[in-house]
PDB file of C-alpha atoms in Angstrom:
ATOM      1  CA  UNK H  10     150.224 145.206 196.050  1.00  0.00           C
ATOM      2  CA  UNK H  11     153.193 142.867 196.075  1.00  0.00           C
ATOM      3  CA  UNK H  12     154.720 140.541 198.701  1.00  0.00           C
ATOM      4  CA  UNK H  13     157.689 138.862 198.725  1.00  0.00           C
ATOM      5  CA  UNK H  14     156.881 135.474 199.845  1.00  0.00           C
ATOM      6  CA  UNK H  15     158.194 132.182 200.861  1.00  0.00           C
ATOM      7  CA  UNK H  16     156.901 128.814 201.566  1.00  0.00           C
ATOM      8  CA  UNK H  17     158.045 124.493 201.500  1.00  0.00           C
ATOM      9  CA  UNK H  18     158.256 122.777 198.588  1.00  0.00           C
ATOM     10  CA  UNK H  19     155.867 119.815 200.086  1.00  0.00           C
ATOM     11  CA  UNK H  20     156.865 117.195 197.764  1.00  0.00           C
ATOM     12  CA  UNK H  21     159.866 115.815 200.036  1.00  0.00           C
ATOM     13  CA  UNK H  22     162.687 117.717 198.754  1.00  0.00           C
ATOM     14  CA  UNK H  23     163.287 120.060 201.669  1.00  0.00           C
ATOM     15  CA  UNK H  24     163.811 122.909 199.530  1.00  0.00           C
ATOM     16  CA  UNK H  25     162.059 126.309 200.609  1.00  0.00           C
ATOM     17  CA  UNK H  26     160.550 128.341 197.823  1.00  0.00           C
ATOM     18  CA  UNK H  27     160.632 132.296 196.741  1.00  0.00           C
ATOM     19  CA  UNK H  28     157.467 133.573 195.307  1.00  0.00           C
ATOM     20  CA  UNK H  29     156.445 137.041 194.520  1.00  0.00           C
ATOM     21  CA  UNK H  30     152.461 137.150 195.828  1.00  0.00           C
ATOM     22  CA  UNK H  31     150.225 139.895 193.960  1.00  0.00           C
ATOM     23  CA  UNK H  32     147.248 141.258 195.310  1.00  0.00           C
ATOM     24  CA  UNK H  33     144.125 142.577 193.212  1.00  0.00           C
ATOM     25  CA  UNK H  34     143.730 145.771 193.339  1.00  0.00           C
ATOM     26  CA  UNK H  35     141.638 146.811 196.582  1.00  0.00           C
ATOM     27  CA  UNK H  36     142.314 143.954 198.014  1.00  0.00           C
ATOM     28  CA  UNK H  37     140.017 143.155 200.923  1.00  0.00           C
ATOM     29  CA  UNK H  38     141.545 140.353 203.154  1.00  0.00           C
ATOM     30  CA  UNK H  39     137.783 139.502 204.549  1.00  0.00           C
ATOM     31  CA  UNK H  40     136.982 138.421 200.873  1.00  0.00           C
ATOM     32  CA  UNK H  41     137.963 135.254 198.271  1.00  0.00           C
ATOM     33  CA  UNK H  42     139.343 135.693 195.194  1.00  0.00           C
ATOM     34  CA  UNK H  43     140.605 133.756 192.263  1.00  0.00           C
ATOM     35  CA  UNK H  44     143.954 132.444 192.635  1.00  0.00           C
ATOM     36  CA  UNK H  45     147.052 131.414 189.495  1.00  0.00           C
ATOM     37  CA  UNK H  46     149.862 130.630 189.514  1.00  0.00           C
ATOM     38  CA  UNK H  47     152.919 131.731 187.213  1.00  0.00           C
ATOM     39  CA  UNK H  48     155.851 129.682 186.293  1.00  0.00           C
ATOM     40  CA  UNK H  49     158.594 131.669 184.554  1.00  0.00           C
ATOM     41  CA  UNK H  50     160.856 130.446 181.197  1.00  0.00           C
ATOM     42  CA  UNK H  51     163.318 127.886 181.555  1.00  0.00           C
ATOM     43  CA  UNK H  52     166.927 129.893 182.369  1.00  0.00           C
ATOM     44  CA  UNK H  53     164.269 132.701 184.142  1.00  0.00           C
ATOM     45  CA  UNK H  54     163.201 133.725 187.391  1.00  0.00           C
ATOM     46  CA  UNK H  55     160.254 135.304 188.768  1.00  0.00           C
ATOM     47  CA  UNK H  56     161.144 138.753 188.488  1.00  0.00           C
ATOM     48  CA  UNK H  57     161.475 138.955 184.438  1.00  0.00           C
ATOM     49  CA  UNK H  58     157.982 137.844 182.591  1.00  0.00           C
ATOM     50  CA  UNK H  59     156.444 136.037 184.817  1.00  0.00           C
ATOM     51  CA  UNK H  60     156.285 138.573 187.708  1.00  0.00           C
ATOM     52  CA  UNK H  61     154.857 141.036 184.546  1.00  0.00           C
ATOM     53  CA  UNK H  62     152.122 138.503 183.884  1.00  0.00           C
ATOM     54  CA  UNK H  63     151.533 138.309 187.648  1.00  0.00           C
ATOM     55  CA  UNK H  64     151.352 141.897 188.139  1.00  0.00           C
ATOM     56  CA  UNK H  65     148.981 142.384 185.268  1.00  0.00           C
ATOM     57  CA  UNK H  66     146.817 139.415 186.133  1.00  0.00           C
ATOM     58  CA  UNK H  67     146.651 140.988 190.038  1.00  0.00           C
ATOM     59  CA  UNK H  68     145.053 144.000 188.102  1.00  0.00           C
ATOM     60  CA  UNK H  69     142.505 142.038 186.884  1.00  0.00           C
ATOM     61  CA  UNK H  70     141.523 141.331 190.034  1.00  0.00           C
ATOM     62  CA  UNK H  71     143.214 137.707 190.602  1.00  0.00           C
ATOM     63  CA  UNK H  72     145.742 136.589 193.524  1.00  0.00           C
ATOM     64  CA  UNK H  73     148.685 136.387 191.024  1.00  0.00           C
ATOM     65  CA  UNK H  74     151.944 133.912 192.627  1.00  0.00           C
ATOM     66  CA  UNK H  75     155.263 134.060 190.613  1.00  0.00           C
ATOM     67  CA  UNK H  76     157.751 131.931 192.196  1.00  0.00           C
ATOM     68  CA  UNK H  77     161.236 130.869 191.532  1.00  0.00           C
ATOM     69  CA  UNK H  78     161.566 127.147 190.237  1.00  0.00           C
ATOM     70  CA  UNK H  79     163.621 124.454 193.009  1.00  0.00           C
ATOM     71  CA  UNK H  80     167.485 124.914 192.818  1.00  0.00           C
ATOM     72  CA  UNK H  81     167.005 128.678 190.985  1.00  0.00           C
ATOM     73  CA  UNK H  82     166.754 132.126 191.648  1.00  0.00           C
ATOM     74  CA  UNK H  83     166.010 133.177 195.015  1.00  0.00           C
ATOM     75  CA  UNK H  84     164.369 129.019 196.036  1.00  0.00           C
ATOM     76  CA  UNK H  85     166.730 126.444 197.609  1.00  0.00           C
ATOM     77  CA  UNK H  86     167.776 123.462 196.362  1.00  0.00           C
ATOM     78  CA  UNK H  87     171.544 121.637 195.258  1.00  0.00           C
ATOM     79  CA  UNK H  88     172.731 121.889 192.979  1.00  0.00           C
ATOM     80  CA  UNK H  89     172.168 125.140 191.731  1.00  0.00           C
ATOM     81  CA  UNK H  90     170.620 125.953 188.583  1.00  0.00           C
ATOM     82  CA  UNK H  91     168.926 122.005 187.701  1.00  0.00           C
ATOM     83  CA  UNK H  92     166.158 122.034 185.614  1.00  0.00           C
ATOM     84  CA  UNK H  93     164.684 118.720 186.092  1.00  0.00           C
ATOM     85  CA  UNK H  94     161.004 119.117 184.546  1.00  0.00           C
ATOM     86  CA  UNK H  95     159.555 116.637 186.854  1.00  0.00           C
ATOM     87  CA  UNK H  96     160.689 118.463 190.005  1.00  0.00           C
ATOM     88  CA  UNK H  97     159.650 122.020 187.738  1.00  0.00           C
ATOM     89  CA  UNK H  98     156.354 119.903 187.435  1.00  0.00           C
ATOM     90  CA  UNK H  99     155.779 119.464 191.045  1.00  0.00           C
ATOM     91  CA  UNK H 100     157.149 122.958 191.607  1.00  0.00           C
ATOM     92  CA  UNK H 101     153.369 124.094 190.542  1.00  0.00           C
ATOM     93  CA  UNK H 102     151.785 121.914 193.004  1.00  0.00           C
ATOM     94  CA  UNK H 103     153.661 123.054 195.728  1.00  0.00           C
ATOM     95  CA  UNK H 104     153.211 126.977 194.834  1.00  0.00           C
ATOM     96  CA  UNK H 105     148.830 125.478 194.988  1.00  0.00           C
ATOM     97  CA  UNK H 106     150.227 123.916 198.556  1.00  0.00           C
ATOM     98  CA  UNK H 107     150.940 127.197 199.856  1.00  0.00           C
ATOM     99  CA  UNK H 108     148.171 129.297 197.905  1.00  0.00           C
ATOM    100  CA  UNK H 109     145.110 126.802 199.498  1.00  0.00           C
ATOM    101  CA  UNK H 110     146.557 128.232 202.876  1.00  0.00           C
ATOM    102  CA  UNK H 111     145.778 131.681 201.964  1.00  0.00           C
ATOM    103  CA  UNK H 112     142.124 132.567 204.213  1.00  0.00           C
ATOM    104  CA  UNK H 113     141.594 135.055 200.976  1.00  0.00           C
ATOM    105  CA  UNK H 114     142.170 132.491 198.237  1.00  0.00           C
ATOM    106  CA  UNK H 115     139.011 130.690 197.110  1.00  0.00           C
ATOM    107  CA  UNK H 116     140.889 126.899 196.696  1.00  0.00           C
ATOM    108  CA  UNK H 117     138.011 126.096 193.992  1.00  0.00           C
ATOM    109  CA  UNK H 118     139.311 128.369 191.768  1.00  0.00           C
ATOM    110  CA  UNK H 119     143.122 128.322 190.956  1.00  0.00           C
ATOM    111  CA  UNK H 120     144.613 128.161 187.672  1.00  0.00           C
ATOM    112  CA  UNK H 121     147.569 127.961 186.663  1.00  0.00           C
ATOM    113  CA  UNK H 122     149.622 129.882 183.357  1.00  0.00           C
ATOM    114  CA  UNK H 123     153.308 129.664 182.279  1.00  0.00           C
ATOM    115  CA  UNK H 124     155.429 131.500 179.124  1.00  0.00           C
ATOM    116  CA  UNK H 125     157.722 129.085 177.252  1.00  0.00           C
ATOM    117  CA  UNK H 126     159.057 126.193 179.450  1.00  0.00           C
ATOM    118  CA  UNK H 127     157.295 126.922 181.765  1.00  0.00           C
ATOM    119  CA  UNK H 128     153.568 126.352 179.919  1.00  0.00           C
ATOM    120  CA  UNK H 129     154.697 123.623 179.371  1.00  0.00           C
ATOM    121  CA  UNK H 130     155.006 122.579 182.955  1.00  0.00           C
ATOM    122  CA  UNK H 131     151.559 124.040 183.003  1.00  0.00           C
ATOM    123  CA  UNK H 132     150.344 122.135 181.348  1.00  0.00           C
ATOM    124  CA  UNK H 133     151.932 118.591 182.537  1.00  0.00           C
ATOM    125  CA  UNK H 134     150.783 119.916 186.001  1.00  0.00           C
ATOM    126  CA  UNK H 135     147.253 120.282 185.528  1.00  0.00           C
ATOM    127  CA  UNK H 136     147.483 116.930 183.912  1.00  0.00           C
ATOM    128  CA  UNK H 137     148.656 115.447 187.064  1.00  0.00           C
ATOM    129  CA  UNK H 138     146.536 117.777 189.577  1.00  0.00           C
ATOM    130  CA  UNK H 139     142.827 118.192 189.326  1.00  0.00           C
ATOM    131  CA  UNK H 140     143.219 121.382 191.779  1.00  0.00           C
ATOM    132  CA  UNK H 141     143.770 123.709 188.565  1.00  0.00           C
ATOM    133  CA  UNK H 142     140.714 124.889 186.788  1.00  0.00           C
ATOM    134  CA  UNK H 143     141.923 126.226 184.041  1.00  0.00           C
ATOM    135  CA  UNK H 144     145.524 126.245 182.321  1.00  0.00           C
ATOM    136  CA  UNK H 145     146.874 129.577 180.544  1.00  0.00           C
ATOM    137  CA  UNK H 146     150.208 129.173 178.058  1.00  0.00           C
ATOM    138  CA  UNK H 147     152.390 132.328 176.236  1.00  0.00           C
ATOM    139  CA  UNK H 148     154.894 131.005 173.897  1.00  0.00           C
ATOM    140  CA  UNK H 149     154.469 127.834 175.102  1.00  0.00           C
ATOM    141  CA  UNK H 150     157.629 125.439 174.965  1.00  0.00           C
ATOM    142  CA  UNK H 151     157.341 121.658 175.480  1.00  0.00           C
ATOM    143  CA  UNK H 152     160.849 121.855 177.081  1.00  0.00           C
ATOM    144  CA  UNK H 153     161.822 118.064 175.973  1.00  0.00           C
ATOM    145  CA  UNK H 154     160.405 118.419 172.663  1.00  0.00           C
ATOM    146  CA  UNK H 155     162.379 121.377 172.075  1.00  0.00           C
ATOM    147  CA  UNK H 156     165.593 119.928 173.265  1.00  0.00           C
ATOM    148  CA  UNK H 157     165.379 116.440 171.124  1.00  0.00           C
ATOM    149  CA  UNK H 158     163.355 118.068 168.072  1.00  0.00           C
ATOM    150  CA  UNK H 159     165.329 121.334 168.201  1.00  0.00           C
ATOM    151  CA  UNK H 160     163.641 124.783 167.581  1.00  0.00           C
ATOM    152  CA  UNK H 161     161.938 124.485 164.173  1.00  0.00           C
ATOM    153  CA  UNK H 162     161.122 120.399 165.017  1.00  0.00           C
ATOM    154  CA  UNK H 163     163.245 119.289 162.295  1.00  0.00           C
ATOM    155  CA  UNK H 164     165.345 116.760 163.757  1.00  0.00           C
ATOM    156  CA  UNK H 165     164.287 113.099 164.806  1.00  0.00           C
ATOM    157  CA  UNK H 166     164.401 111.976 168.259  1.00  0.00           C
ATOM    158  CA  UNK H 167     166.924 108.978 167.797  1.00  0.00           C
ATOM    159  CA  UNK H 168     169.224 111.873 166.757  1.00  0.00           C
ATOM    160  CA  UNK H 169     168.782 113.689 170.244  1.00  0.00           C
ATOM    161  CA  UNK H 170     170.769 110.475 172.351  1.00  0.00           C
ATOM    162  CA  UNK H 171     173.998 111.861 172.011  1.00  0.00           C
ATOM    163  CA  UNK H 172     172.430 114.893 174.291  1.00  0.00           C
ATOM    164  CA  UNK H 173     170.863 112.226 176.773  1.00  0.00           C
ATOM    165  CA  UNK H 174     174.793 110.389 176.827  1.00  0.00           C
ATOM    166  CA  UNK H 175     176.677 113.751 177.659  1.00  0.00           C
ATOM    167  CA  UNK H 176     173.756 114.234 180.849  1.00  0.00           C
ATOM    168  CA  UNK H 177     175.043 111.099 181.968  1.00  0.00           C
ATOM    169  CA  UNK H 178     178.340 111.603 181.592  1.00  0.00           C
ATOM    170  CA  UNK H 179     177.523 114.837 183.129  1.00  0.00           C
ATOM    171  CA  UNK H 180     176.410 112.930 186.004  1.00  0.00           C
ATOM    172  CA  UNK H 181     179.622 110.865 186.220  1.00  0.00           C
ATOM    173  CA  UNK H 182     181.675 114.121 186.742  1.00  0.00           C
ATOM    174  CA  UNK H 183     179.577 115.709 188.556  1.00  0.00           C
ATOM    175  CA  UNK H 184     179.948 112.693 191.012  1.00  0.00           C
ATOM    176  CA  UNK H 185     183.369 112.433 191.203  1.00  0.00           C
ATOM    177  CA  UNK H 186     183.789 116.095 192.333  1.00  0.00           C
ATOM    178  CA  UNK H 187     184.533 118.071 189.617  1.00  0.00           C
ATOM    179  CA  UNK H 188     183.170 121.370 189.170  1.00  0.00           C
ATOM    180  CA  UNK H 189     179.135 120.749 188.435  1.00  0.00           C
ATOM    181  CA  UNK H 190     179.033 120.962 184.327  1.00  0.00           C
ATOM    182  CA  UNK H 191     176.655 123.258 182.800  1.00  0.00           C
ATOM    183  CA  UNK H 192     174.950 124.515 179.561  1.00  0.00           C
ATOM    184  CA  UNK H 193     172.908 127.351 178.420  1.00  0.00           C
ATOM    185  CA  UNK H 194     169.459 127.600 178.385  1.00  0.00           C
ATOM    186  CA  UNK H 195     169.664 130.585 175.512  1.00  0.00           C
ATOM    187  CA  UNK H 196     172.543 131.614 173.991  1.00  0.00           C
ATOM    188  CA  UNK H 197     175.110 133.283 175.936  1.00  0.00           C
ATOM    189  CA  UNK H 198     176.578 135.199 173.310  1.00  0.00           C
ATOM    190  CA  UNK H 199     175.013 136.672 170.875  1.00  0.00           C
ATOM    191  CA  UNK H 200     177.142 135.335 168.086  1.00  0.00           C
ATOM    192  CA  UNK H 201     176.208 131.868 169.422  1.00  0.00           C
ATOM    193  CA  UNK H 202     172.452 132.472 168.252  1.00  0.00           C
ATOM    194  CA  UNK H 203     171.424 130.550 165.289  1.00  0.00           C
ATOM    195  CA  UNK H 204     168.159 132.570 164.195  1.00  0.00           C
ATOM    196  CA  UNK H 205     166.845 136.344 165.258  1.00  0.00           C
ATOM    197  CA  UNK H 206     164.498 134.825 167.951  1.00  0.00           C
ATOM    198  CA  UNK H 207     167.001 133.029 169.743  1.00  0.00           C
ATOM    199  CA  UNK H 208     168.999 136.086 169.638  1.00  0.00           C
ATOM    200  CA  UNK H 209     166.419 137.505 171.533  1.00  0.00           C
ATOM    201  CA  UNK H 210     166.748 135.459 173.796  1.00  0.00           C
ATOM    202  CA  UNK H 211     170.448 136.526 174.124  1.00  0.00           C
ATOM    203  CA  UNK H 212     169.074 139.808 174.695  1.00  0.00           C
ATOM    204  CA  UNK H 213     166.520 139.121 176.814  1.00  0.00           C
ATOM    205  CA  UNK H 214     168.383 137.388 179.521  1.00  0.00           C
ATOM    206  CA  UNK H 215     171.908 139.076 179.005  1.00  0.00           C
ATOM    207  CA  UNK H 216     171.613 142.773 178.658  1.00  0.00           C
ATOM    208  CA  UNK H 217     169.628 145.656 180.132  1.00  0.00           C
ATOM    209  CA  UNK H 218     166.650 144.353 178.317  1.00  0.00           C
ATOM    210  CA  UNK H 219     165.975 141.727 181.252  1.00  0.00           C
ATOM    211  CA  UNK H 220     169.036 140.600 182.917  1.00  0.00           C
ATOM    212  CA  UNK H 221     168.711 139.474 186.813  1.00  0.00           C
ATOM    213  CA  UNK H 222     171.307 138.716 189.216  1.00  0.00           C
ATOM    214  CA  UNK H 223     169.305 135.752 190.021  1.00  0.00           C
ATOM    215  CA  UNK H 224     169.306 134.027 186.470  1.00  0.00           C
ATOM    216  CA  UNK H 225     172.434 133.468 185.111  1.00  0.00           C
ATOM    217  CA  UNK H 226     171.355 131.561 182.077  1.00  0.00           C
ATOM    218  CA  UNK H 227     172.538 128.387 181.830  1.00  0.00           C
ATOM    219  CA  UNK H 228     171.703 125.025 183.323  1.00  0.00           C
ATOM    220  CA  UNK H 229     173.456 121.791 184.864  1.00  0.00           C
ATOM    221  CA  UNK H 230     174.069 119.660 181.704  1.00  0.00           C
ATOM    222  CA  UNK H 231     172.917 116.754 184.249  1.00  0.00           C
ATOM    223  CA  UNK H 232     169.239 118.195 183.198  1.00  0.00           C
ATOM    224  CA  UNK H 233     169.909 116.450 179.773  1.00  0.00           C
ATOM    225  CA  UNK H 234     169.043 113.475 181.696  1.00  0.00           C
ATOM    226  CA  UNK H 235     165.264 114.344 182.470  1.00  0.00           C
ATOM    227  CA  UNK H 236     165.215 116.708 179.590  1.00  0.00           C
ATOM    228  CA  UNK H 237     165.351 114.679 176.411  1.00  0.00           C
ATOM    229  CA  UNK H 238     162.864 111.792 177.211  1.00  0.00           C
ATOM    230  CA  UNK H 239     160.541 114.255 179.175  1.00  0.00           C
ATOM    231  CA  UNK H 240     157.002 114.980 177.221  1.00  0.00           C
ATOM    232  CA  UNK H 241     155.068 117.779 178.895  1.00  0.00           C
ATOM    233  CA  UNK H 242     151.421 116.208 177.154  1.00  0.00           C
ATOM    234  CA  UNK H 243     152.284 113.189 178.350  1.00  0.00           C
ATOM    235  CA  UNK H 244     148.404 111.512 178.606  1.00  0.00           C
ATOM    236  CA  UNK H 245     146.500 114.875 177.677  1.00  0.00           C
ATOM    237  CA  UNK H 246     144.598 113.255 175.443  1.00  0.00           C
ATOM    238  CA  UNK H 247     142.913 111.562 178.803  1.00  0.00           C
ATOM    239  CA  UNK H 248     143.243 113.908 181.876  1.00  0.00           C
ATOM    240  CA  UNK H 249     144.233 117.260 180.011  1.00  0.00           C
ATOM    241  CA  UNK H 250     140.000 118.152 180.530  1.00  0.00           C
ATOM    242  CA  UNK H 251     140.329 122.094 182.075  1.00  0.00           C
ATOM    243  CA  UNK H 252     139.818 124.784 179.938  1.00  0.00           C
ATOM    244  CA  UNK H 253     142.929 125.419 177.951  1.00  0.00           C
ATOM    245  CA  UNK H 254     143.784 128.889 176.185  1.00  0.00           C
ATOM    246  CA  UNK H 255     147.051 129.510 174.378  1.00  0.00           C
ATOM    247  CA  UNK H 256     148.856 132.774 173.441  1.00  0.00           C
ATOM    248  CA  UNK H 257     151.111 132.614 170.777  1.00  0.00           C
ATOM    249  CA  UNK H 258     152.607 135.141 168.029  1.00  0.00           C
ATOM    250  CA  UNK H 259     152.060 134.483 164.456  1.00  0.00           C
ATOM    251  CA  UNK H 260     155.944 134.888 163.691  1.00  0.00           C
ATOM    252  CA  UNK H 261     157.154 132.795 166.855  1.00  0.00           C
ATOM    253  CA  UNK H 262     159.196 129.510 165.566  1.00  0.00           C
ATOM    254  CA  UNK H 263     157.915 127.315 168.858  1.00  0.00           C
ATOM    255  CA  UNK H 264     154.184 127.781 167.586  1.00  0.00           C
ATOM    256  CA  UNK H 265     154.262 124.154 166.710  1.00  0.00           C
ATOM    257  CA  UNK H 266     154.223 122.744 170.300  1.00  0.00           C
ATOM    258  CA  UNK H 267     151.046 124.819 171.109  1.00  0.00           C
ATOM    259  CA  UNK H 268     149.291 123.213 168.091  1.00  0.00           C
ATOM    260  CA  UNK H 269     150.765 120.476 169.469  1.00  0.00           C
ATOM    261  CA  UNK H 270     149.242 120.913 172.448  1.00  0.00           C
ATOM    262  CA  UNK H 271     145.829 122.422 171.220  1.00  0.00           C
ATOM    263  CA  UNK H 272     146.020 119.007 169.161  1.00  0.00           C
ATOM    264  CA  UNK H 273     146.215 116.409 172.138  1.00  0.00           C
ATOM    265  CA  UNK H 274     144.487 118.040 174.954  1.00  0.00           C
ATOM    266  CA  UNK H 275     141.187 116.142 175.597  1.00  0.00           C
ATOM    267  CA  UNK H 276     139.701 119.583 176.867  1.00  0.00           C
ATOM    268  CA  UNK H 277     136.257 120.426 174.943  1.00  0.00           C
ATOM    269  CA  UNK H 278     136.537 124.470 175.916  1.00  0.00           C
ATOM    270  CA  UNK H 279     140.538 124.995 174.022  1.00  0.00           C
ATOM    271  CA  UNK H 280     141.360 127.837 171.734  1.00  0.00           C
ATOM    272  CA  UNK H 281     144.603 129.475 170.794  1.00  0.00           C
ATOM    273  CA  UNK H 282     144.904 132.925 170.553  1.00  0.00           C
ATOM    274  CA  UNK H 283     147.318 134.499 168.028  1.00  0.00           C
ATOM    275  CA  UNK H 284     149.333 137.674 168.684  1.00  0.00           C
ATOM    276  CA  UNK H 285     149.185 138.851 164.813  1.00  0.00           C
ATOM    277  CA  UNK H 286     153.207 140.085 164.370  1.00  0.00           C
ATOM    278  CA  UNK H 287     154.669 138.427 167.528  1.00  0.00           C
ATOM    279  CA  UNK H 288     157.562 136.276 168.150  1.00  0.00           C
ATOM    280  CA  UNK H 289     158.402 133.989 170.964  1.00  0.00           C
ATOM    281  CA  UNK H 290     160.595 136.405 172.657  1.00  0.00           C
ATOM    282  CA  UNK H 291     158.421 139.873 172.152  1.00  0.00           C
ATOM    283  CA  UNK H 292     155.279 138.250 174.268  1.00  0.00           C
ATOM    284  CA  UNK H 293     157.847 138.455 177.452  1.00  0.00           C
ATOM    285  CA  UNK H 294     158.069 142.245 177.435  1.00  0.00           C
ATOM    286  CA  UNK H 295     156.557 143.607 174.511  1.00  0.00           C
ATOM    287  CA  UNK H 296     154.460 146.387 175.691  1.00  0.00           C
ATOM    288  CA  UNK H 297     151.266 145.766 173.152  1.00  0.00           C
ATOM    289  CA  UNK H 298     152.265 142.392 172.888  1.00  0.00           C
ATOM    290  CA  UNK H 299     151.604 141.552 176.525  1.00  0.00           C
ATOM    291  CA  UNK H 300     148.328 143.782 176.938  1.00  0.00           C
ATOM    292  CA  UNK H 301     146.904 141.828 173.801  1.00  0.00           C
ATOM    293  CA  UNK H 302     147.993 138.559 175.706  1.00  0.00           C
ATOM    294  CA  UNK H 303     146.151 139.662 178.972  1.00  0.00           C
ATOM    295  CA  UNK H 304     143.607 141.094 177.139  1.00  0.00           C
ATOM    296  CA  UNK H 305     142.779 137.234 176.124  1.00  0.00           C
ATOM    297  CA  UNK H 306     143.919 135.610 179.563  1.00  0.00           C
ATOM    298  CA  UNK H 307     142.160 137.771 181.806  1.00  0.00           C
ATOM    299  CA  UNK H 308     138.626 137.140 180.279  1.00  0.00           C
ATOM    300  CA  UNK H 309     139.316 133.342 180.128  1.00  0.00           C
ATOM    301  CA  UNK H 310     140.510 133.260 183.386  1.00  0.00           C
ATOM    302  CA  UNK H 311     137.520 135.363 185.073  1.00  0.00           C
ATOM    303  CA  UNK H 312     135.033 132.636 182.859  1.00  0.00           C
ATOM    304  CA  UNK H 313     136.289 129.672 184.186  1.00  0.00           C
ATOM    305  CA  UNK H 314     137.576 130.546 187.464  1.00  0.00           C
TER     306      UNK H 314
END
């Protein structure tokens, strides 16, 4: 069973956010169950993976919340489409907000999981709150790593301030009333693709394979701001202590920020699972793909929930 939900974002930005809630299977209001929360891709929204990996999770017998980030998809927020990783951060303490009101929800046991951008957010939020038990990731992107290190981490960060100089002069226009500036978050064309994964992302978010009304695929340029300076681990190696599994395919070029990850987090119960023959872009909707990534989440969620 599915809900369409909405609830505040409680962290003083008087935004109001969209969440799809998933029931288990036989759900019994009178009980308490096991509660995560889902944050969806950077560009996405809550009805492309991450409403698949709450609807499977729900299966397993977990209250499963997908929600749209502040200023995208269905949430509120101006201006539209800003993908500041602090507020995306914050975003996944607000979603545990609204899911510790929940009579059914047993508030000692909420995780939290993310695919690409938004494991990453994961994982900077269970750094910062102590209410997540356990942190899930699939194709996990550190989104500022990414962005100054580029896709294959083979460029320096000094090289990435030209990127951090156009977000503020992004911000200048953007002041002085010009139409907000934007960029995309995957390519949107497919000639503009620069390797077969990204052009799955292309595909993914701009034809029948996934396309939403709700996520137009690009972002404010502004976001280049927060973006570029913006580590996800920041301190994991100290307060990164949940249980920590990642999924990631064996052919996926972001692999390195889930070492990366696996690497720095101060957990002692951490283990990466690997998707033998997956990419970063067939984990999102790749039918065997996803039941082998469930078929690892679901277990670790269940043992330390």
């Amino acid at each position: 069973m599915m809900n369409k939900v909405t609830f505040p974002n409680t962290n003083g930005l008087n935004i109001t956010m969209a969440g799809l809630l998933n029931l288990p299977t036989d759900f019994d209001q009178s009980k308490t169950y096991p509660a995560i929360v889902v944050s969806h891709p950077g560009g996405g929204v809550k009805e492309q993976t991450a409403g698949t990996y709450a609807k499977k999770l729900a299966e397993q017998g977990f209250v499963a919340l997908a929600y749209d980030a502040s200023y995208q998809g269905e949430s509120g927020g101006e201006p539209r489409q800003l993908e500041n990783p602090h507020v995306r951060t914050e975003d996944i303490s607000a979603a545990i907000d609204y899911l510790t009101t929940l009579p059914y929800v047993d508030n000692t046991r909420i995780g939290a999981m993310g695919i690409c951008a938004g494991g990453g957010y994961t994982a900077n939020a269970a750094i910062n709150d102590r209410r997540i038990k356990a942190v899930g990731t699939v194709s996990m992107v550190n989104i500022g790593q990414m962005f100054r290190n580029g896709w294959d981490n083979n460029v320096k960060d000094s090289d990435a301030i030209p990127y951090m100089q156009a977000g503020s002069d992004s911000r200048t226009s953007d002041a002085s009333g010009n139409e907000i500036a934007t960029m995309p978050m995957a390519p949107l064309k497919e000639e503009d693709a620069p390797n077969e994964e990204l052009r799955q992302a292309w595909e993914y978010y701009h034809t029948d394979r996934a396309a939403y009304c709700t996520a137009p695929g690009f972002a404010t340029a502004r976001s280049l701001n927060q973006i570029i300076s913006y580590d996800a681990f920041f301190k994991a190696e100290a307060f990164l202590t949940q249980p920590l599994l990642t999924v990631v395919g064996s052919q996926a070029g972001s692999k390195w920020m889930s070492d990366d990850l696996i690497e720095r987090a101060a957990s002692t119960d951490k283990d990466m699972h690997i998707v033998e023959g997956a990419n970063h872009m067939s984990l999102y909707d790749g039918e065997a793909e996803i039941k082998q990534a469930i078929g690892a989440l679901a277990p670790f969620f269940a043992r330390t929930l």
